[in-house]
Short mmCIF file of C-alpha atoms in Angstrom, two decimals:
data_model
loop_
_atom_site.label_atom_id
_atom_site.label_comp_id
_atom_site.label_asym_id
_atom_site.label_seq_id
_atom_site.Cartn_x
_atom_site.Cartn_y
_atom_site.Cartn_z
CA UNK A 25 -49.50 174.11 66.23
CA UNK A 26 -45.95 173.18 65.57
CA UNK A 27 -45.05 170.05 63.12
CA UNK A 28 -44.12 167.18 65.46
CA UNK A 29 -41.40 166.22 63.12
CA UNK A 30 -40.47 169.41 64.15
CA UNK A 31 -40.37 168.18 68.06
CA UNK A 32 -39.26 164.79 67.43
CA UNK A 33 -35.73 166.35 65.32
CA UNK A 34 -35.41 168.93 68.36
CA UNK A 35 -35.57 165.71 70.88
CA UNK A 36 -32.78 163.94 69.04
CA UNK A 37 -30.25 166.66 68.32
CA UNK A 38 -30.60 167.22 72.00
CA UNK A 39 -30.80 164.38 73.90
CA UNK A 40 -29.05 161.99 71.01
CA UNK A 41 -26.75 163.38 68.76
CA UNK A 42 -24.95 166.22 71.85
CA UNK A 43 -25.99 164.47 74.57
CA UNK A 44 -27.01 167.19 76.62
CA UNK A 45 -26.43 166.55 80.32
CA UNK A 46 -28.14 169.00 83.09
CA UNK A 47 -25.92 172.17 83.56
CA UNK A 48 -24.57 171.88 80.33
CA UNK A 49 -24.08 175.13 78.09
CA UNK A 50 -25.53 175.02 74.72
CA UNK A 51 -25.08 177.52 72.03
CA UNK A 52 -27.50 177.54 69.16
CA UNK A 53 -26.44 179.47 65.64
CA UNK A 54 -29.51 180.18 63.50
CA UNK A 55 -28.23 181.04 59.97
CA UNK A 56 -31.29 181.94 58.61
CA UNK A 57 -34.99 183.13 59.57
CA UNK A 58 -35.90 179.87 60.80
CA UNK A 59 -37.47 179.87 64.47
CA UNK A 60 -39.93 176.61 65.17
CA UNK A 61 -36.80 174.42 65.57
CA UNK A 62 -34.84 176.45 67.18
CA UNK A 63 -37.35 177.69 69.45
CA UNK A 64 -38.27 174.23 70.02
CA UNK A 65 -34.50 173.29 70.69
CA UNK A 66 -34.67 176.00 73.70
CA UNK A 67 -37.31 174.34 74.74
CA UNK A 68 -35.77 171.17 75.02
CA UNK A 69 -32.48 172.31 76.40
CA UNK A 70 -34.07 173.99 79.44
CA UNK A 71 -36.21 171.03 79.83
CA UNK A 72 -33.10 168.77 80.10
CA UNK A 73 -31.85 170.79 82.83
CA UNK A 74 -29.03 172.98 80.13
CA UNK A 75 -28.62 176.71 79.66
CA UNK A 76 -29.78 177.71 76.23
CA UNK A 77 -27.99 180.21 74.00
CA UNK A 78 -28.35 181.77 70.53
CA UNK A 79 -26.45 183.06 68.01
CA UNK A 80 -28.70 184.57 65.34
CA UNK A 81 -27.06 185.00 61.97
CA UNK A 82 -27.94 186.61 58.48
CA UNK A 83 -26.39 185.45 55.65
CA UNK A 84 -26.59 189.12 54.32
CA UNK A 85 -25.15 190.71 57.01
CA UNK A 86 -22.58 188.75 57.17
CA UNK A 87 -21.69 188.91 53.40
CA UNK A 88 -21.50 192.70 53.86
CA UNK A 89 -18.94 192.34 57.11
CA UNK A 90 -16.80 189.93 55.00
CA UNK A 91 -16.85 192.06 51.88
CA UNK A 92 -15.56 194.77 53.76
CA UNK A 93 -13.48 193.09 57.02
CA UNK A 94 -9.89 193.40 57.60
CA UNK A 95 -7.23 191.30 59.37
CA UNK A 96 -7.58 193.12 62.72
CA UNK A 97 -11.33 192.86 62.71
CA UNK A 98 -11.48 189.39 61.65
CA UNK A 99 -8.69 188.27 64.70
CA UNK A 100 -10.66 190.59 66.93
CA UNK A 101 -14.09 188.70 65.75
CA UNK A 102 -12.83 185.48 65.99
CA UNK A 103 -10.75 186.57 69.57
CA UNK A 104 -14.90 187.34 71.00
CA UNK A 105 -16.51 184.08 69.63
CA UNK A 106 -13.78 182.15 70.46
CA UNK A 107 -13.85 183.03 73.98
CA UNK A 108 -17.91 182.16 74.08
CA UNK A 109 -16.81 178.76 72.52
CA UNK A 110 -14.72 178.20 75.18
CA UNK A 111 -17.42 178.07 77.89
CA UNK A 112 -20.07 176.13 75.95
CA UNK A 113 -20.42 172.04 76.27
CA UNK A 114 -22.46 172.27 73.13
CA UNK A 115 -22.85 173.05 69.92
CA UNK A 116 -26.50 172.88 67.48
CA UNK A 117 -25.82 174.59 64.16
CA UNK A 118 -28.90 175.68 62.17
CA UNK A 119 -28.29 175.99 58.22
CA UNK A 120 -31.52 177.60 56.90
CA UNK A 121 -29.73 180.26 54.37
CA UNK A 122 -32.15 181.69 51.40
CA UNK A 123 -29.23 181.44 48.92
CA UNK A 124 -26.35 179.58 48.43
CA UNK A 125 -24.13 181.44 47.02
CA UNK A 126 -24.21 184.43 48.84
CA UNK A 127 -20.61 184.72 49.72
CA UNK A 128 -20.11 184.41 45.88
CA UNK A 129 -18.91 188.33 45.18
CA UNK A 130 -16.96 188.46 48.46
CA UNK A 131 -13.30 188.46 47.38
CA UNK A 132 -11.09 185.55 47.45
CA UNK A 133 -8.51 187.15 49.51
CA UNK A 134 -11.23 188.07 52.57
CA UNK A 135 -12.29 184.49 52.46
CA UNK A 136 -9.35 182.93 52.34
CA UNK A 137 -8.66 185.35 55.48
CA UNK A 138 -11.93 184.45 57.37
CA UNK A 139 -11.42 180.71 57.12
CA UNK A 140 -7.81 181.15 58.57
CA UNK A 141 -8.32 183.81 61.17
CA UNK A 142 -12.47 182.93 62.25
CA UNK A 143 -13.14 179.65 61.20
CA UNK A 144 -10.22 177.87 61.80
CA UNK A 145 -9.21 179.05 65.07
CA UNK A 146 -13.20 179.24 66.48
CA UNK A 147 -14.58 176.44 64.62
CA UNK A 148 -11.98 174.13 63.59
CA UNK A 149 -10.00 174.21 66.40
CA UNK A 150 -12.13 174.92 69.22
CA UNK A 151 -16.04 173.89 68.80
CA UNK A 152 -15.02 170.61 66.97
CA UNK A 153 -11.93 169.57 69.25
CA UNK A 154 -13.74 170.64 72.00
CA UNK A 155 -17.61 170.65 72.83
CA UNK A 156 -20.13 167.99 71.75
CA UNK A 157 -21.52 169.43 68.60
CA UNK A 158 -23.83 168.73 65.46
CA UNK A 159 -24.27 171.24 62.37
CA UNK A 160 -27.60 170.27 60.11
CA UNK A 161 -29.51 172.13 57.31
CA UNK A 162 -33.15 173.21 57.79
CA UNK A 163 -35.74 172.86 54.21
CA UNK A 164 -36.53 175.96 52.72
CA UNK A 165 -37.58 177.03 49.12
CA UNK A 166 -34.17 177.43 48.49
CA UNK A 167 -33.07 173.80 49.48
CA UNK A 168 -35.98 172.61 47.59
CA UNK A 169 -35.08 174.23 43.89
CA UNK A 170 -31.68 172.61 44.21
CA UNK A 171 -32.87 169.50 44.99
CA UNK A 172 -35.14 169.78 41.55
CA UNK A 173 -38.44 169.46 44.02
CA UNK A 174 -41.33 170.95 45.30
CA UNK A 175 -40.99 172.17 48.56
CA UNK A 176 -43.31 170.25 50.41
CA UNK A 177 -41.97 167.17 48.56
CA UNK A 178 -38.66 168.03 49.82
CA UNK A 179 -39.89 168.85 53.75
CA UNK A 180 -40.98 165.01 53.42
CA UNK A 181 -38.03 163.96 51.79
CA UNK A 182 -35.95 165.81 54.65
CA UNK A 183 -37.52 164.72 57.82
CA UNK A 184 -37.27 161.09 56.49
CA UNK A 185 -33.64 161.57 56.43
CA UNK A 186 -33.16 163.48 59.25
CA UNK A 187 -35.32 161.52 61.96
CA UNK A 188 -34.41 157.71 60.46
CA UNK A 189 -33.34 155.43 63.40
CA UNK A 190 -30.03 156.31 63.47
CA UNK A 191 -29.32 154.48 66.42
CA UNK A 192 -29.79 151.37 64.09
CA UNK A 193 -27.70 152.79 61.67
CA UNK A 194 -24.46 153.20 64.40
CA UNK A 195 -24.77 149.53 64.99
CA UNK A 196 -24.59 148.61 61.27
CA UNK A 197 -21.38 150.79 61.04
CA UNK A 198 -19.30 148.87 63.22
CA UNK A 199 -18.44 146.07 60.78
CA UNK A 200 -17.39 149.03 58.20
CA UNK A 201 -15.32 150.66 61.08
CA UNK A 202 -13.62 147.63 62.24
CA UNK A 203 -12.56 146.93 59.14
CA UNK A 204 -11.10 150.22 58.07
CA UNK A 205 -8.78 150.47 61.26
CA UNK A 206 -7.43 147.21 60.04
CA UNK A 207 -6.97 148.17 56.55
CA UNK A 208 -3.83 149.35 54.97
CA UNK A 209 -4.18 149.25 51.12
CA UNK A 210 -6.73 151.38 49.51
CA UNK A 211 -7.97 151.36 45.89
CA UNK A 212 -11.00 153.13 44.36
CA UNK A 213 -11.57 152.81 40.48
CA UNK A 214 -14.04 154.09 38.33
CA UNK A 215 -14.05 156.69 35.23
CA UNK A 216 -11.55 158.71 35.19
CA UNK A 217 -10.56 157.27 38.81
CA UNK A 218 -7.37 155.36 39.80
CA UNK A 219 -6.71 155.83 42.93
CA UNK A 220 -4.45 153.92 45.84
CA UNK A 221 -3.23 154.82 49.31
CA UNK A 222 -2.68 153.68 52.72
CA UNK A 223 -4.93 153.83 55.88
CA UNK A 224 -3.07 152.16 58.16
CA UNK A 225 -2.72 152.87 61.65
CA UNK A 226 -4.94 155.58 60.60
CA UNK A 227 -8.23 154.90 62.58
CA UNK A 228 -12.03 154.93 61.41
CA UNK A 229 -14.82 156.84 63.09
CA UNK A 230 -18.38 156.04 62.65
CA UNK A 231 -20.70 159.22 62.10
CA UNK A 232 -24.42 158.01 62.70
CA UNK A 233 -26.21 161.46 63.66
CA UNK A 234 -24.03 162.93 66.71
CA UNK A 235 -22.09 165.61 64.56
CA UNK A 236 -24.21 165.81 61.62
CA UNK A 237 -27.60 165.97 60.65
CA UNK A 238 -28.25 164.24 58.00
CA UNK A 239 -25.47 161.22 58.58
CA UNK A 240 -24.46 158.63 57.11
CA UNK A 241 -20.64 157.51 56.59
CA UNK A 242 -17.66 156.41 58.10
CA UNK A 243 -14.61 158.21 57.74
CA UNK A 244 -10.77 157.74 58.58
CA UNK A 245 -7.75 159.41 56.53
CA UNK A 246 -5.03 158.32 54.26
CA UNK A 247 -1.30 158.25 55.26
CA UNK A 248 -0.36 161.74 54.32
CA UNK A 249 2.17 160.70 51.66
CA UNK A 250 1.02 157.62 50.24
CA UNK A 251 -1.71 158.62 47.59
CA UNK A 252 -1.15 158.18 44.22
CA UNK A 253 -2.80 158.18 40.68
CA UNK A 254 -6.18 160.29 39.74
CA UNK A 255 -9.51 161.17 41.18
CA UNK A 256 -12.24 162.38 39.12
CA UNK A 257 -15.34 164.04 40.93
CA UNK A 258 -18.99 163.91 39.24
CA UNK A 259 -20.80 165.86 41.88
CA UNK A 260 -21.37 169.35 41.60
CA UNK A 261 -19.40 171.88 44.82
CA UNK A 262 -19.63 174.78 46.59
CA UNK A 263 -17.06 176.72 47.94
CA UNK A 264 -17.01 180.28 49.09
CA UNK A 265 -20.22 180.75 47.54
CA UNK A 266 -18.67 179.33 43.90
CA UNK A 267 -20.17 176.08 41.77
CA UNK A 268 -16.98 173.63 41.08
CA UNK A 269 -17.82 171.24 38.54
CA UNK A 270 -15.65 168.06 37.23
CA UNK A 271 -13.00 168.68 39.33
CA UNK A 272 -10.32 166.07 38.67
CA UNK A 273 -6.79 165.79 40.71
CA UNK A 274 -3.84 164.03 40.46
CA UNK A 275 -1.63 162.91 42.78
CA UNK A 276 2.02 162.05 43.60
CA UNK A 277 3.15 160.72 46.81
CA UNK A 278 0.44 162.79 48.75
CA UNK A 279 0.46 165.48 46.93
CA UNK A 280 -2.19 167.57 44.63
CA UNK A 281 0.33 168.04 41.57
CA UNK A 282 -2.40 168.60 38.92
CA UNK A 283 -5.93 170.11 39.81
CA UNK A 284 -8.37 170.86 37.05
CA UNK A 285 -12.23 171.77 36.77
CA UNK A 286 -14.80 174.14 35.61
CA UNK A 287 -12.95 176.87 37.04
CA UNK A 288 -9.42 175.58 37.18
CA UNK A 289 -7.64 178.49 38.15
CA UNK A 290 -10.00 179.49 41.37
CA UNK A 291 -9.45 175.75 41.93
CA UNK A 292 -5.70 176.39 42.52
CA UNK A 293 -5.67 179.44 43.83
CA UNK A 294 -8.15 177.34 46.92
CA UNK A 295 -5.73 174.61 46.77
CA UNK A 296 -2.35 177.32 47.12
CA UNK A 297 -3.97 178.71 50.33
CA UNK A 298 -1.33 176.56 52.71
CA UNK A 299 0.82 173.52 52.20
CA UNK A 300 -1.51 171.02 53.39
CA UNK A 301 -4.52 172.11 50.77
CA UNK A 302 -2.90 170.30 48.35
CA UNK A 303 -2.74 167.04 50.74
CA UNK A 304 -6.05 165.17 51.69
CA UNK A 305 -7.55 164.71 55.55
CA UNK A 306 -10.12 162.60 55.05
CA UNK A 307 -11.43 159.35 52.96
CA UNK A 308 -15.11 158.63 53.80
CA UNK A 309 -17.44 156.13 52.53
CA UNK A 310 -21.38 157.60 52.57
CA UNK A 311 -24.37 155.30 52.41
CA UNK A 312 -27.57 157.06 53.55
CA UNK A 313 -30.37 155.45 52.13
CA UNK A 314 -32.54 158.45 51.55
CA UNK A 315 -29.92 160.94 49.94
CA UNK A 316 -29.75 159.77 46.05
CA UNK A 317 -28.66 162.90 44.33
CA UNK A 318 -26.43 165.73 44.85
CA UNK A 319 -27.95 169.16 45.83
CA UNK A 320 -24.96 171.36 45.89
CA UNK A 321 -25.27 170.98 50.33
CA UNK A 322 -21.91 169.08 51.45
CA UNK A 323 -24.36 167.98 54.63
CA UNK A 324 -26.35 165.73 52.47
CA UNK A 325 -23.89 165.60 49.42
CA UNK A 326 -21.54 163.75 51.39
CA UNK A 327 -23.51 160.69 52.53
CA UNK A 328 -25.11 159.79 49.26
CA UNK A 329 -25.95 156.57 49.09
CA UNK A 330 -23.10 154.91 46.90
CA UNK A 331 -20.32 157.71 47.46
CA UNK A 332 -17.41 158.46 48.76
CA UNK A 333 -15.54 161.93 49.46
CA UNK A 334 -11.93 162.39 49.57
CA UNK A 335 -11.17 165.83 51.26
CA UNK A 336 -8.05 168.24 50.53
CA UNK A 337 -7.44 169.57 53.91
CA UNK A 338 -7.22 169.45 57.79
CA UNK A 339 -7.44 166.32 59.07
CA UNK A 340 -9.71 165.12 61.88
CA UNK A 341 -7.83 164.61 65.42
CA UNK A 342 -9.50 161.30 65.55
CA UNK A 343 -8.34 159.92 62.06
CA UNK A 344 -5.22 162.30 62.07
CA UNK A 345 -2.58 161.70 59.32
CA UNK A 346 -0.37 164.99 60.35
CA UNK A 347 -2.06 166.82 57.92
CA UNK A 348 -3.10 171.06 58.39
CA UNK A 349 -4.96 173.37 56.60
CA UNK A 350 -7.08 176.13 56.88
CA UNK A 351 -9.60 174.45 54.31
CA UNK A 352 -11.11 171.42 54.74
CA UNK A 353 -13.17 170.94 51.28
CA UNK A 354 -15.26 167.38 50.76
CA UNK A 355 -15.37 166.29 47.03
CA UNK A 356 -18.25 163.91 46.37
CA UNK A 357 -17.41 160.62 44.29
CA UNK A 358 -21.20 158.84 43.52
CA UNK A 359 -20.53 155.36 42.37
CA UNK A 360 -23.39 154.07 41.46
CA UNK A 361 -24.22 152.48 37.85
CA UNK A 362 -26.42 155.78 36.81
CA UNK A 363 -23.05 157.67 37.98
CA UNK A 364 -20.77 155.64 36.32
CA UNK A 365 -20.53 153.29 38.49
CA UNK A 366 -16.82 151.72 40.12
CA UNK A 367 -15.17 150.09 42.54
CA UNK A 368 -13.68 150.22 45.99
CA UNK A 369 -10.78 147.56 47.23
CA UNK A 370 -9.51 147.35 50.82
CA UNK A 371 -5.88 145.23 50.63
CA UNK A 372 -6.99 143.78 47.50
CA UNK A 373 -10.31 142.60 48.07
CA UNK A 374 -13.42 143.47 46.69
CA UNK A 375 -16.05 145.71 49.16
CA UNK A 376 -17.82 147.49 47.46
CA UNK A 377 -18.83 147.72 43.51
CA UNK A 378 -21.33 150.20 42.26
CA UNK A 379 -22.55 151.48 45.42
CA UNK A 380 -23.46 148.11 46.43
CA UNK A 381 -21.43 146.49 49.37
CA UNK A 382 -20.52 143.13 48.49
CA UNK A 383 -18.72 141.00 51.28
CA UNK A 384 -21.63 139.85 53.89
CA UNK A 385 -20.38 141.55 56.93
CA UNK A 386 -21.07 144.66 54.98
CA UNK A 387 -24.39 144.07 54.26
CA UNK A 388 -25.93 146.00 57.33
CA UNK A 389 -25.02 149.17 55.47
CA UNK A 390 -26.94 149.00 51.96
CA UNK A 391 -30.18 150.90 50.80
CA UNK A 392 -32.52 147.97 51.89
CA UNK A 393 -31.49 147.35 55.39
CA UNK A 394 -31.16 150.76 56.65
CA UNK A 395 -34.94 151.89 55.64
#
């Protein structure tokens, strides 16, 4: 008999976070052995009146392709997908991967090809731009040990992010979002961390469980050229299969001009992959009341409770500073007091101080009120 939190997760990414309407073409990619979900999301698609499709992927398999690929394969790979993209509506993208750092020995140059020949072009450009879509993780052992749990602690711990009421939580974003779009200064302090910029004119989008799974922030992007001063990370990244740690950056008039870490020169050689790598596309403030600690997965990483992430990269179309790359890498600040703690000011005012959002209108958005 199959888990109803199983069902109820199926329901939502269907009918909630893509929307499915009858007629509608949804591909599924499975990364992973995973089947009661996605068997369950076929089952809701064709209920709904959609056309089901899969895309089954192993992480293996596609290791060995990438350690071996070449530029012809790769544009004639991404040439097939990207023509299936084209005719889907939807997009549900299954994470369920055994190990994380499988694309670890896969070298730099063949990634670095991949993410601007495949994933760029077939992902970037087309599913996101393009079709309703929403990319989650599914708990495995694997999840579990990097999370420091059990693995039936951390199936509880997961479906009490991922099925929250997060309808309730899109409501309590739109005091957050208002006030970014009217924002234009930008400072974020804490140790190590002086940071200021500009967001206006920028935009702010809310993100409450219709593009990932589990959500939790809203973002919008800093005027390409206006960040200045440092930025030092204290959460743990992947990237290409590789653990970043302490990454710090600093910045002059936009611009990455000093990049350091636990592996500083990988660092710049991901940072030297195109001009705007060394620019940032995104400023996002997380606030999930469930996610605590980092787990080396961007998906829940990302909307800590008490972070931010501030992105070298592509920019989003909707918060779109000018800025293109064919990386797009979120760096996880956690601000509360066991972190560090710090500080966040929009046009000089106080909103936020150790993870805690301060000004009423705010309020909607911390720990106790999203539960």
């Amino acid at each position: 008999m199959r888990d109803p939190r199983i069902q109820k997760l199926a329901q939502n990414l269907v009918n909630y976070s893509v929307d499915m309407q009858p007629g509608e073409n949804v591909l599924v990619e499975m990364i992973g052995s995973e089947r009661d979900l996605l068997n369950a999301i076929i089952e809701e698609v064709s209920k709904g009146g959609g056309r089901p499709f899969v895309q089954l992927t192993d992480r293996t398999v596609q290791r060995a392709m990438l350690k071996n690929a070449n530029k012809e394969q790769l544009e004639l790979w991404a040439e097939l997908d990207l023509e299936r993209m084209k005719k889907m509506d939807c997009y549900i993208g299954i994470r369920a991967g055994e190990n994380v750092n499988d694309m670890a020995d896969v070298p730099e140059e063949n990634m670095k090809l991949y993410n601007a020949l495949y994933s760029h072009p077939v992902h970037s450009e087309e599913r996101v731009k393009r079709t309703k879509w929403v990319v989650l993780r599914y708990p495995n052992a694997s999840m579990a040990q990097l999370a420091n749990t059990s693995t039936e602690a951390f199936e509880d711990f997961y479906f009490d992010v991922c099925n929250l009421d997060y309808s309730k939580m899109d409501r309590a974003q739109d005091p957050l979002a208002e006030l970014m779009r009217n924002t234009d200064k930008v400072r974020i302090v804490g140790p190590g961390t002086d940071l200021s910029f500009s967001i206006k004119n920028i935009g702010a989008e809310k993100c409450s469980g219709q593009k990932n799974i589990p959500d939790g922030e809203v973002y919008t992007a800093p005027v390409r050229d206006s960040v200045n001063g440092t930025i030092a990370y204290n959460t743990p990244t992947l990237y290409n299969g590789v653990t970043f740690e302490n990454i710090k950056f600093r910045f002059e008039n936009g611009k990455i001009v000093e990049a350091t870490g636990s592996d500083t020169k990988r660092l710049n050689e991901i940072l030297d992959s195109d001009e705007g790598a060394r620019y940032i596309g995104e400023f996002a403030i997380g606030f999930n009341p469930y996610i605590l600690t980092p787990m080396k997965d961007i998906l829940f990483d990302e909307k800590i409770a008490g972070s931010l992430h501030f992105t070298p990269g592509q920019a989003y179309d909707v918060t779109d500073n000018g800025n293109r790359s064919s990386i797009h890498w979120d760096l996880v600040l956690i601000q509360r007091p066991e972190y560090g703690g710090g500080e966040i000011y929009f046009d000089d005012r106080l909103i936020r101080k150790d993870g805690i959002f301060v000004i009423p209108e705010l309020a909607a958005l911390n720990p106790e009120n999203l539960k």
